[in-house]
């Protein structure tokens, strides 16, 4: 799947007609903290290798930690000797020094500043985390807000990142940046649904390479696949997250 104008037009059209749903916290629950993440379509480049940061082994050793549950594992993901213009999404490995979810898969993003829109927050976080400077004209739309067990209402913002050849990851936040081809999210074995004791809804995971990504990130990736790539009206707010993601 090439990162070309027809793909951009397809995604923009499907998002323009999407009936966006905002935060839907449980009745009586504390209002969630507002956040945004960026799902950025870029060139697959050299694949899922790290760009400008240390390896996971080095990062974990420096921080004196073992491999956390749900940690990034790029085995089975493609690596290209020559630059690929196929379409991919940018995913990161959270820095080992971060208080929450260190070493796990993530999308660039964070909390909204006062008066900030999800789109503005996503673009700001892209610049802060990856050194990727995009404009409001690069934003294609947004997908449904996902309320996490840890108390955040995350709005996924979809953006067109171009080649994105000169990424500059911020080592305080990012231990690795990976270009995951969009075709990886179209696998026939996705999504993985697992029961969770005490909940009527399953945990959602997305297979990548020989491993998987868990919700909430996986739920956003799954809705991106369904709406933007396959043109299906699929909601994901009801899916559960594994217990290690609740903190």
PDB file of C-alpha atoms in Angstrom:
ATOM      1  CA  UNK A   1       0.000   0.000   0.000  1.00  0.00           C
ATOM      2  CA  UNK A   2       1.671   3.188  -1.219  1.00  0.00           C
ATOM      3  CA  UNK A   3       1.686   6.485   0.640  1.00  0.00           C
ATOM      4  CA  UNK A   4       0.171   8.467  -2.220  1.00  0.00           C
ATOM      5  CA  UNK A   5      -2.504  11.040  -2.990  1.00  0.00           C
ATOM      6  CA  UNK A   6      -5.303   8.484  -3.531  1.00  0.00           C
ATOM      7  CA  UNK A   7      -4.674   7.053  -0.051  1.00  0.00           C
ATOM      8  CA  UNK A   8      -4.693  10.534   1.485  1.00  0.00           C
ATOM      9  CA  UNK A   9      -7.939  11.388  -0.286  1.00  0.00           C
ATOM     10  CA  UNK A  10      -9.538   8.107   0.788  1.00  0.00           C
ATOM     11  CA  UNK A  11      -8.687   8.639   4.454  1.00  0.00           C
ATOM     12  CA  UNK A  12      -9.731  12.301   4.413  1.00  0.00           C
ATOM     13  CA  UNK A  13     -13.082  11.475   2.810  1.00  0.00           C
ATOM     14  CA  UNK A  14     -13.854   8.696   5.257  1.00  0.00           C
ATOM     15  CA  UNK A  15     -12.999  10.891   8.237  1.00  0.00           C
ATOM     16  CA  UNK A  16     -15.020  13.826   6.906  1.00  0.00           C
ATOM     17  CA  UNK A  17     -18.118  11.652   6.984  1.00  0.00           C
ATOM     18  CA  UNK A  18     -17.373  10.024  10.332  1.00  0.00           C
ATOM     19  CA  UNK A  19     -19.878  10.585  13.167  1.00  0.00           C
ATOM     20  CA  UNK A  20     -17.300  11.413  15.842  1.00  0.00           C
ATOM     21  CA  UNK A  21     -18.062  10.457  19.441  1.00  0.00           C
ATOM     22  CA  UNK A  22     -16.506  12.310  22.343  1.00  0.00           C
ATOM     23  CA  UNK A  23     -15.762  11.061  25.873  1.00  0.00           C
ATOM     24  CA  UNK A  24     -18.342   8.635  27.250  1.00  0.00           C
ATOM     25  CA  UNK A  25     -17.262   7.951  30.849  1.00  0.00           C
ATOM     26  CA  UNK A  26     -19.305   5.673  33.068  1.00  0.00           C
ATOM     27  CA  UNK A  27     -22.161   7.245  35.000  1.00  0.00           C
ATOM     28  CA  UNK A  28     -20.950   8.820  38.243  1.00  0.00           C
ATOM     29  CA  UNK A  29     -17.300   8.538  37.251  1.00  0.00           C
ATOM     30  CA  UNK A  30     -14.784  11.324  37.776  1.00  0.00           C
ATOM     31  CA  UNK A  31     -14.450  13.401  34.581  1.00  0.00           C
ATOM     32  CA  UNK A  32     -11.481  12.076  32.622  1.00  0.00           C
ATOM     33  CA  UNK A  33      -8.342  14.056  31.847  1.00  0.00           C
ATOM     34  CA  UNK A  34      -8.318  15.115  28.188  1.00  0.00           C
ATOM     35  CA  UNK A  35      -5.516  13.889  25.937  1.00  0.00           C
ATOM     36  CA  UNK A  36      -4.751  13.455  22.254  1.00  0.00           C
ATOM     37  CA  UNK A  37      -2.521  11.161  20.227  1.00  0.00           C
ATOM     38  CA  UNK A  38      -1.354  11.365  16.621  1.00  0.00           C
ATOM     39  CA  UNK A  39      -1.752   8.590  14.089  1.00  0.00           C
ATOM     40  CA  UNK A  40       0.618   9.843  11.400  1.00  0.00           C
ATOM     41  CA  UNK A  41       0.853   8.305   7.945  1.00  0.00           C
ATOM     42  CA  UNK A  42       4.457   8.407   6.718  1.00  0.00           C
ATOM     43  CA  UNK A  43       6.811   6.469   4.462  1.00  0.00           C
ATOM     44  CA  UNK A  44       7.719   3.011   5.714  1.00  0.00           C
ATOM     45  CA  UNK A  45      11.339   4.062   5.180  1.00  0.00           C
ATOM     46  CA  UNK A  46      13.683   1.397   6.498  1.00  0.00           C
ATOM     47  CA  UNK A  47      10.916  -0.288   8.488  1.00  0.00           C
ATOM     48  CA  UNK A  48      10.461  -0.951  12.171  1.00  0.00           C
ATOM     49  CA  UNK A  49      14.038  -0.298  13.280  1.00  0.00           C
ATOM     50  CA  UNK A  50      14.877   2.386  15.825  1.00  0.00           C
ATOM     51  CA  UNK A  51      15.804   5.848  14.592  1.00  0.00           C
ATOM     52  CA  UNK A  52      18.314   7.939  16.519  1.00  0.00           C
ATOM     53  CA  UNK A  53      17.844   6.218  19.888  1.00  0.00           C
ATOM     54  CA  UNK A  54      19.380   3.364  21.843  1.00  0.00           C
ATOM     55  CA  UNK A  55      18.200  -0.216  21.684  1.00  0.00           C
ATOM     56  CA  UNK A  56      15.608  -1.490  24.149  1.00  0.00           C
ATOM     57  CA  UNK A  57      18.226  -3.671  25.821  1.00  0.00           C
ATOM     58  CA  UNK A  58      20.520  -0.691  26.369  1.00  0.00           C
ATOM     59  CA  UNK A  59      17.679   1.505  27.580  1.00  0.00           C
ATOM     60  CA  UNK A  60      16.408  -1.053  30.069  1.00  0.00           C
ATOM     61  CA  UNK A  61      19.897  -1.841  31.332  1.00  0.00           C
ATOM     62  CA  UNK A  62      20.650   1.843  31.859  1.00  0.00           C
ATOM     63  CA  UNK A  63      17.457   2.244  33.862  1.00  0.00           C
ATOM     64  CA  UNK A  64      18.028  -0.964  35.827  1.00  0.00           C
ATOM     65  CA  UNK A  65      14.682  -2.473  34.836  1.00  0.00           C
ATOM     66  CA  UNK A  66      13.620  -5.748  33.277  1.00  0.00           C
ATOM     67  CA  UNK A  67      11.352  -6.161  30.295  1.00  0.00           C
ATOM     68  CA  UNK A  68       7.841  -4.952  31.255  1.00  0.00           C
ATOM     69  CA  UNK A  69       4.656  -6.702  30.224  1.00  0.00           C
ATOM     70  CA  UNK A  70       3.467  -5.343  26.886  1.00  0.00           C
ATOM     71  CA  UNK A  71       6.957  -4.053  26.029  1.00  0.00           C
ATOM     72  CA  UNK A  72       7.909  -3.300  22.445  1.00  0.00           C
ATOM     73  CA  UNK A  73       8.984  -6.332  20.448  1.00  0.00           C
ATOM     74  CA  UNK A  74       9.810  -5.789  16.768  1.00  0.00           C
ATOM     75  CA  UNK A  75      10.567  -9.396  15.884  1.00  0.00           C
ATOM     76  CA  UNK A  76       8.774 -10.392  12.704  1.00  0.00           C
ATOM     77  CA  UNK A  77       8.294  -6.810  11.516  1.00  0.00           C
ATOM     78  CA  UNK A  78       9.790  -5.810   8.156  1.00  0.00           C
ATOM     79  CA  UNK A  79      13.112  -4.013   7.747  1.00  0.00           C
ATOM     80  CA  UNK A  80      14.086  -2.560   4.358  1.00  0.00           C
ATOM     81  CA  UNK A  81      17.594  -2.093   3.010  1.00  0.00           C
ATOM     82  CA  UNK A  82      16.359   0.689   0.726  1.00  0.00           C
ATOM     83  CA  UNK A  83      13.898   3.460   1.546  1.00  0.00           C
ATOM     84  CA  UNK A  84      10.296   2.317   1.080  1.00  0.00           C
ATOM     85  CA  UNK A  85       7.521   4.695   0.003  1.00  0.00           C
ATOM     86  CA  UNK A  86       4.851   2.311   1.261  1.00  0.00           C
ATOM     87  CA  UNK A  87       2.492   3.770   3.855  1.00  0.00           C
ATOM     88  CA  UNK A  88       3.189   3.282   7.557  1.00  0.00           C
ATOM     89  CA  UNK A  89       2.212   4.627  10.967  1.00  0.00           C
ATOM     90  CA  UNK A  90       4.697   6.035  13.473  1.00  0.00           C
ATOM     91  CA  UNK A  91       4.683   4.222  16.811  1.00  0.00           C
ATOM     92  CA  UNK A  92       7.074   4.803  19.684  1.00  0.00           C
ATOM     93  CA  UNK A  93       8.596   2.903  22.566  1.00  0.00           C
ATOM     94  CA  UNK A  94       8.129   4.863  25.770  1.00  0.00           C
ATOM     95  CA  UNK A  95      11.341   5.841  27.534  1.00  0.00           C
ATOM     96  CA  UNK A  96      12.423   3.657  30.464  1.00  0.00           C
ATOM     97  CA  UNK A  97      12.608   6.748  32.707  1.00  0.00           C
ATOM     98  CA  UNK A  98       8.899   7.577  32.397  1.00  0.00           C
ATOM     99  CA  UNK A  99       6.727   6.943  35.451  1.00  0.00           C
ATOM    100  CA  UNK A 100       3.954   5.145  33.615  1.00  0.00           C
ATOM    101  CA  UNK A 101       4.047   2.353  31.026  1.00  0.00           C
ATOM    102  CA  UNK A 102       7.808   2.511  30.503  1.00  0.00           C
ATOM    103  CA  UNK A 103       9.036   0.491  27.534  1.00  0.00           C
ATOM    104  CA  UNK A 104       5.574  -0.048  26.063  1.00  0.00           C
ATOM    105  CA  UNK A 105       4.189   0.718  22.626  1.00  0.00           C
ATOM    106  CA  UNK A 106       2.617   4.166  22.292  1.00  0.00           C
ATOM    107  CA  UNK A 107       1.431   6.779  19.842  1.00  0.00           C
ATOM    108  CA  UNK A 108       2.906  10.294  20.038  1.00  0.00           C
ATOM    109  CA  UNK A 109       0.663  12.374  22.272  1.00  0.00           C
ATOM    110  CA  UNK A 110      -0.184  13.684  25.712  1.00  0.00           C
ATOM    111  CA  UNK A 111      -2.544  15.827  27.776  1.00  0.00           C
ATOM    112  CA  UNK A 112      -4.285  18.857  26.342  1.00  0.00           C
ATOM    113  CA  UNK A 113      -3.130  22.235  27.608  1.00  0.00           C
ATOM    114  CA  UNK A 114      -5.833  24.632  28.790  1.00  0.00           C
ATOM    115  CA  UNK A 115      -7.866  25.843  25.824  1.00  0.00           C
ATOM    116  CA  UNK A 116      -6.064  23.521  23.400  1.00  0.00           C
ATOM    117  CA  UNK A 117      -7.862  21.421  20.785  1.00  0.00           C
ATOM    118  CA  UNK A 118      -6.985  17.750  20.273  1.00  0.00           C
ATOM    119  CA  UNK A 119      -5.562  18.631  16.863  1.00  0.00           C
ATOM    120  CA  UNK A 120      -3.284  21.337  18.280  1.00  0.00           C
ATOM    121  CA  UNK A 121      -2.165  19.053  21.105  1.00  0.00           C
ATOM    122  CA  UNK A 122      -1.356  16.197  18.716  1.00  0.00           C
ATOM    123  CA  UNK A 123       0.741  18.462  16.480  1.00  0.00           C
ATOM    124  CA  UNK A 124       2.536  19.941  19.496  1.00  0.00           C
ATOM    125  CA  UNK A 125       3.347  16.503  20.904  1.00  0.00           C
ATOM    126  CA  UNK A 126       4.622  15.316  17.515  1.00  0.00           C
ATOM    127  CA  UNK A 127       7.070  18.206  17.492  1.00  0.00           C
ATOM    128  CA  UNK A 128       8.104  17.672  21.123  1.00  0.00           C
ATOM    129  CA  UNK A 129       8.479  13.881  20.994  1.00  0.00           C
ATOM    130  CA  UNK A 130       9.725  13.253  17.464  1.00  0.00           C
ATOM    131  CA  UNK A 131      10.810  16.610  16.066  1.00  0.00           C
ATOM    132  CA  UNK A 132       8.194  16.196  13.325  1.00  0.00           C
ATOM    133  CA  UNK A 133       6.754  19.593  12.380  1.00  0.00           C
ATOM    134  CA  UNK A 134       3.355  19.421  10.715  1.00  0.00           C
ATOM    135  CA  UNK A 135       0.739  22.114  10.081  1.00  0.00           C
ATOM    136  CA  UNK A 136      -3.043  22.123  10.614  1.00  0.00           C
ATOM    137  CA  UNK A 137      -3.364  21.501   6.861  1.00  0.00           C
ATOM    138  CA  UNK A 138      -1.774  18.080   7.424  1.00  0.00           C
ATOM    139  CA  UNK A 139      -4.577  16.995   9.766  1.00  0.00           C
ATOM    140  CA  UNK A 140      -7.076  14.691   8.031  1.00  0.00           C
ATOM    141  CA  UNK A 141      -9.575  14.285  10.868  1.00  0.00           C
ATOM    142  CA  UNK A 142     -10.172  12.480  14.137  1.00  0.00           C
ATOM    143  CA  UNK A 143     -11.522   9.158  15.361  1.00  0.00           C
ATOM    144  CA  UNK A 144     -13.605   8.400  18.459  1.00  0.00           C
ATOM    145  CA  UNK A 145     -12.440   9.359  21.912  1.00  0.00           C
ATOM    146  CA  UNK A 146     -11.327   6.387  24.029  1.00  0.00           C
ATOM    147  CA  UNK A 147     -11.643   6.587  27.828  1.00  0.00           C
ATOM    148  CA  UNK A 148      -8.919   4.581  29.560  1.00  0.00           C
ATOM    149  CA  UNK A 149      -8.988   2.743  32.869  1.00  0.00           C
ATOM    150  CA  UNK A 150      -6.286   5.143  34.087  1.00  0.00           C
ATOM    151  CA  UNK A 151      -8.610   8.125  33.705  1.00  0.00           C
ATOM    152  CA  UNK A 152      -7.764   9.682  30.332  1.00  0.00           C
ATOM    153  CA  UNK A 153     -10.060  10.513  27.437  1.00  0.00           C
ATOM    154  CA  UNK A 154      -7.854  10.122  24.359  1.00  0.00           C
ATOM    155  CA  UNK A 155      -8.793  11.656  21.010  1.00  0.00           C
ATOM    156  CA  UNK A 156      -6.920  10.094  18.052  1.00  0.00           C
ATOM    157  CA  UNK A 157      -5.939  12.710  15.463  1.00  0.00           C
ATOM    158  CA  UNK A 158      -5.079  11.434  11.987  1.00  0.00           C
ATOM    159  CA  UNK A 159      -2.350  13.359  10.123  1.00  0.00           C
ATOM    160  CA  UNK A 160      -0.396  13.086   6.893  1.00  0.00           C
ATOM    161  CA  UNK A 161       3.318  13.141   7.684  1.00  0.00           C
ATOM    162  CA  UNK A 162       4.917  12.772   4.246  1.00  0.00           C
ATOM    163  CA  UNK A 163       8.305  11.082   4.007  1.00  0.00           C
ATOM    164  CA  UNK A 164       9.262  12.117   7.569  1.00  0.00           C
ATOM    165  CA  UNK A 165      12.904  11.330   6.889  1.00  0.00           C
ATOM    166  CA  UNK A 166      14.428  13.602   9.576  1.00  0.00           C
ATOM    167  CA  UNK A 167      12.900  12.449  12.856  1.00  0.00           C
ATOM    168  CA  UNK A 168      14.579  13.644  16.065  1.00  0.00           C
ATOM    169  CA  UNK A 169      13.214  11.577  18.982  1.00  0.00           C
ATOM    170  CA  UNK A 170      13.319  13.222  22.407  1.00  0.00           C
ATOM    171  CA  UNK A 171      15.207  10.711  24.616  1.00  0.00           C
ATOM    172  CA  UNK A 172      13.396  11.977  27.732  1.00  0.00           C
ATOM    173  CA  UNK A 173      10.137  10.613  26.340  1.00  0.00           C
ATOM    174  CA  UNK A 174      10.984   8.217  23.515  1.00  0.00           C
ATOM    175  CA  UNK A 175      13.298   5.212  23.595  1.00  0.00           C
ATOM    176  CA  UNK A 176      12.453   4.086  20.069  1.00  0.00           C
ATOM    177  CA  UNK A 177      10.466   5.132  17.021  1.00  0.00           C
ATOM    178  CA  UNK A 178       9.134   2.574  14.559  1.00  0.00           C
ATOM    179  CA  UNK A 179       7.500   2.751  11.152  1.00  0.00           C
ATOM    180  CA  UNK A 180       4.846   0.018  11.027  1.00  0.00           C
ATOM    181  CA  UNK A 181       3.453  -0.623   7.507  1.00  0.00           C
ATOM    182  CA  UNK A 182      -0.302  -0.151   7.239  1.00  0.00           C
ATOM    183  CA  UNK A 183      -0.573  -3.645   5.782  1.00  0.00           C
ATOM    184  CA  UNK A 184       0.492  -5.012   9.176  1.00  0.00           C
ATOM    185  CA  UNK A 185      -2.795  -3.748  10.659  1.00  0.00           C
ATOM    186  CA  UNK A 186      -4.805  -5.496   7.922  1.00  0.00           C
ATOM    187  CA  UNK A 187      -3.753  -8.979   8.994  1.00  0.00           C
ATOM    188  CA  UNK A 188      -6.455 -11.640   9.016  1.00  0.00           C
ATOM    189  CA  UNK A 189      -5.652 -12.528  12.635  1.00  0.00           C
ATOM    190  CA  UNK A 190      -6.494  -9.013  13.864  1.00  0.00           C
ATOM    191  CA  UNK A 191      -7.896  -8.134  16.272  1.00  0.00           C
ATOM    192  CA  UNK A 192      -7.095 -10.524  19.105  1.00  0.00           C
ATOM    193  CA  UNK A 193      -9.941 -10.594  21.644  1.00  0.00           C
ATOM    194  CA  UNK A 194      -9.359 -12.053  25.106  1.00  0.00           C
ATOM    195  CA  UNK A 195     -11.855 -12.355  27.976  1.00  0.00           C
ATOM    196  CA  UNK A 196     -11.282 -10.301  31.114  1.00  0.00           C
ATOM    197  CA  UNK A 197     -12.575 -11.588  34.440  1.00  0.00           C
ATOM    198  CA  UNK A 198     -15.362  -9.396  35.790  1.00  0.00           C
ATOM    199  CA  UNK A 199     -15.987  -7.509  32.543  1.00  0.00           C
ATOM    200  CA  UNK A 200     -18.603  -8.183  29.856  1.00  0.00           C
ATOM    201  CA  UNK A 201     -16.192  -6.883  27.202  1.00  0.00           C
ATOM    202  CA  UNK A 202     -12.987  -8.471  25.907  1.00  0.00           C
ATOM    203  CA  UNK A 203      -9.482  -7.040  25.932  1.00  0.00           C
ATOM    204  CA  UNK A 204      -8.456  -5.958  22.441  1.00  0.00           C
ATOM    205  CA  UNK A 205      -4.950  -6.503  21.084  1.00  0.00           C
ATOM    206  CA  UNK A 206      -3.514  -5.924  17.627  1.00  0.00           C
ATOM    207  CA  UNK A 207      -0.902  -8.389  16.342  1.00  0.00           C
ATOM    208  CA  UNK A 208       2.303  -6.823  15.011  1.00  0.00           C
ATOM    209  CA  UNK A 209       5.147  -9.003  13.811  1.00  0.00           C
ATOM    210  CA  UNK A 210       5.529 -11.893  16.230  1.00  0.00           C
ATOM    211  CA  UNK A 211       4.023  -9.960  19.147  1.00  0.00           C
ATOM    212  CA  UNK A 212       1.064  -7.652  19.853  1.00  0.00           C
ATOM    213  CA  UNK A 213       0.015  -4.185  20.980  1.00  0.00           C
ATOM    214  CA  UNK A 214      -2.619  -3.871  23.712  1.00  0.00           C
ATOM    215  CA  UNK A 215      -5.487  -1.413  24.146  1.00  0.00           C
ATOM    216  CA  UNK A 216      -5.812   1.490  24.511  1.00  0.00           C
ATOM    217  CA  UNK A 217      -3.263   1.961  21.693  1.00  0.00           C
ATOM    218  CA  UNK A 218      -4.526  -1.182  19.959  1.00  0.00           C
ATOM    219  CA  UNK A 219      -8.133   0.034  20.054  1.00  0.00           C
ATOM    220  CA  UNK A 220      -7.164   3.246  18.260  1.00  0.00           C
ATOM    221  CA  UNK A 221      -5.171   1.312  15.666  1.00  0.00           C
ATOM    222  CA  UNK A 222      -8.073  -1.061  15.108  1.00  0.00           C
ATOM    223  CA  UNK A 223     -10.565   1.748  14.533  1.00  0.00           C
ATOM    224  CA  UNK A 224      -8.095   3.420  12.153  1.00  0.00           C
ATOM    225  CA  UNK A 225      -7.900   0.168  10.190  1.00  0.00           C
ATOM    226  CA  UNK A 226     -11.664  -0.296  10.121  1.00  0.00           C
ATOM    227  CA  UNK A 227     -12.729   3.273   9.307  1.00  0.00           C
ATOM    228  CA  UNK A 228      -9.825   4.742   7.329  1.00  0.00           C
ATOM    229  CA  UNK A 229      -8.553   1.681   5.462  1.00  0.00           C
ATOM    230  CA  UNK A 230     -11.588  -0.590   5.144  1.00  0.00           C
ATOM    231  CA  UNK A 231     -14.462   1.914   5.252  1.00  0.00           C
ATOM    232  CA  UNK A 232     -16.341   0.163   8.057  1.00  0.00           C
ATOM    233  CA  UNK A 233     -18.405   1.859  10.775  1.00  0.00           C
ATOM    234  CA  UNK A 234     -16.659   0.246  13.742  1.00  0.00           C
ATOM    235  CA  UNK A 235     -16.763   1.536  17.334  1.00  0.00           C
ATOM    236  CA  UNK A 236     -14.137   0.588  19.908  1.00  0.00           C
ATOM    237  CA  UNK A 237     -14.916   2.515  23.116  1.00  0.00           C
ATOM    238  CA  UNK A 238     -16.336  -0.594  24.803  1.00  0.00           C
ATOM    239  CA  UNK A 239     -13.196  -2.709  24.519  1.00  0.00           C
ATOM    240  CA  UNK A 240     -11.194  -3.475  27.648  1.00  0.00           C
ATOM    241  CA  UNK A 241      -7.509  -2.956  28.378  1.00  0.00           C
ATOM    242  CA  UNK A 242      -5.200  -5.510  30.054  1.00  0.00           C
ATOM    243  CA  UNK A 243      -4.723  -4.921  33.757  1.00  0.00           C
ATOM    244  CA  UNK A 244      -1.098  -3.774  33.342  1.00  0.00           C
ATOM    245  CA  UNK A 245      -2.460  -0.790  31.359  1.00  0.00           C
ATOM    246  CA  UNK A 246      -4.795   0.339  34.164  1.00  0.00           C
ATOM    247  CA  UNK A 247      -2.102   2.099  36.135  1.00  0.00           C
TER     248      UNK A 247
END
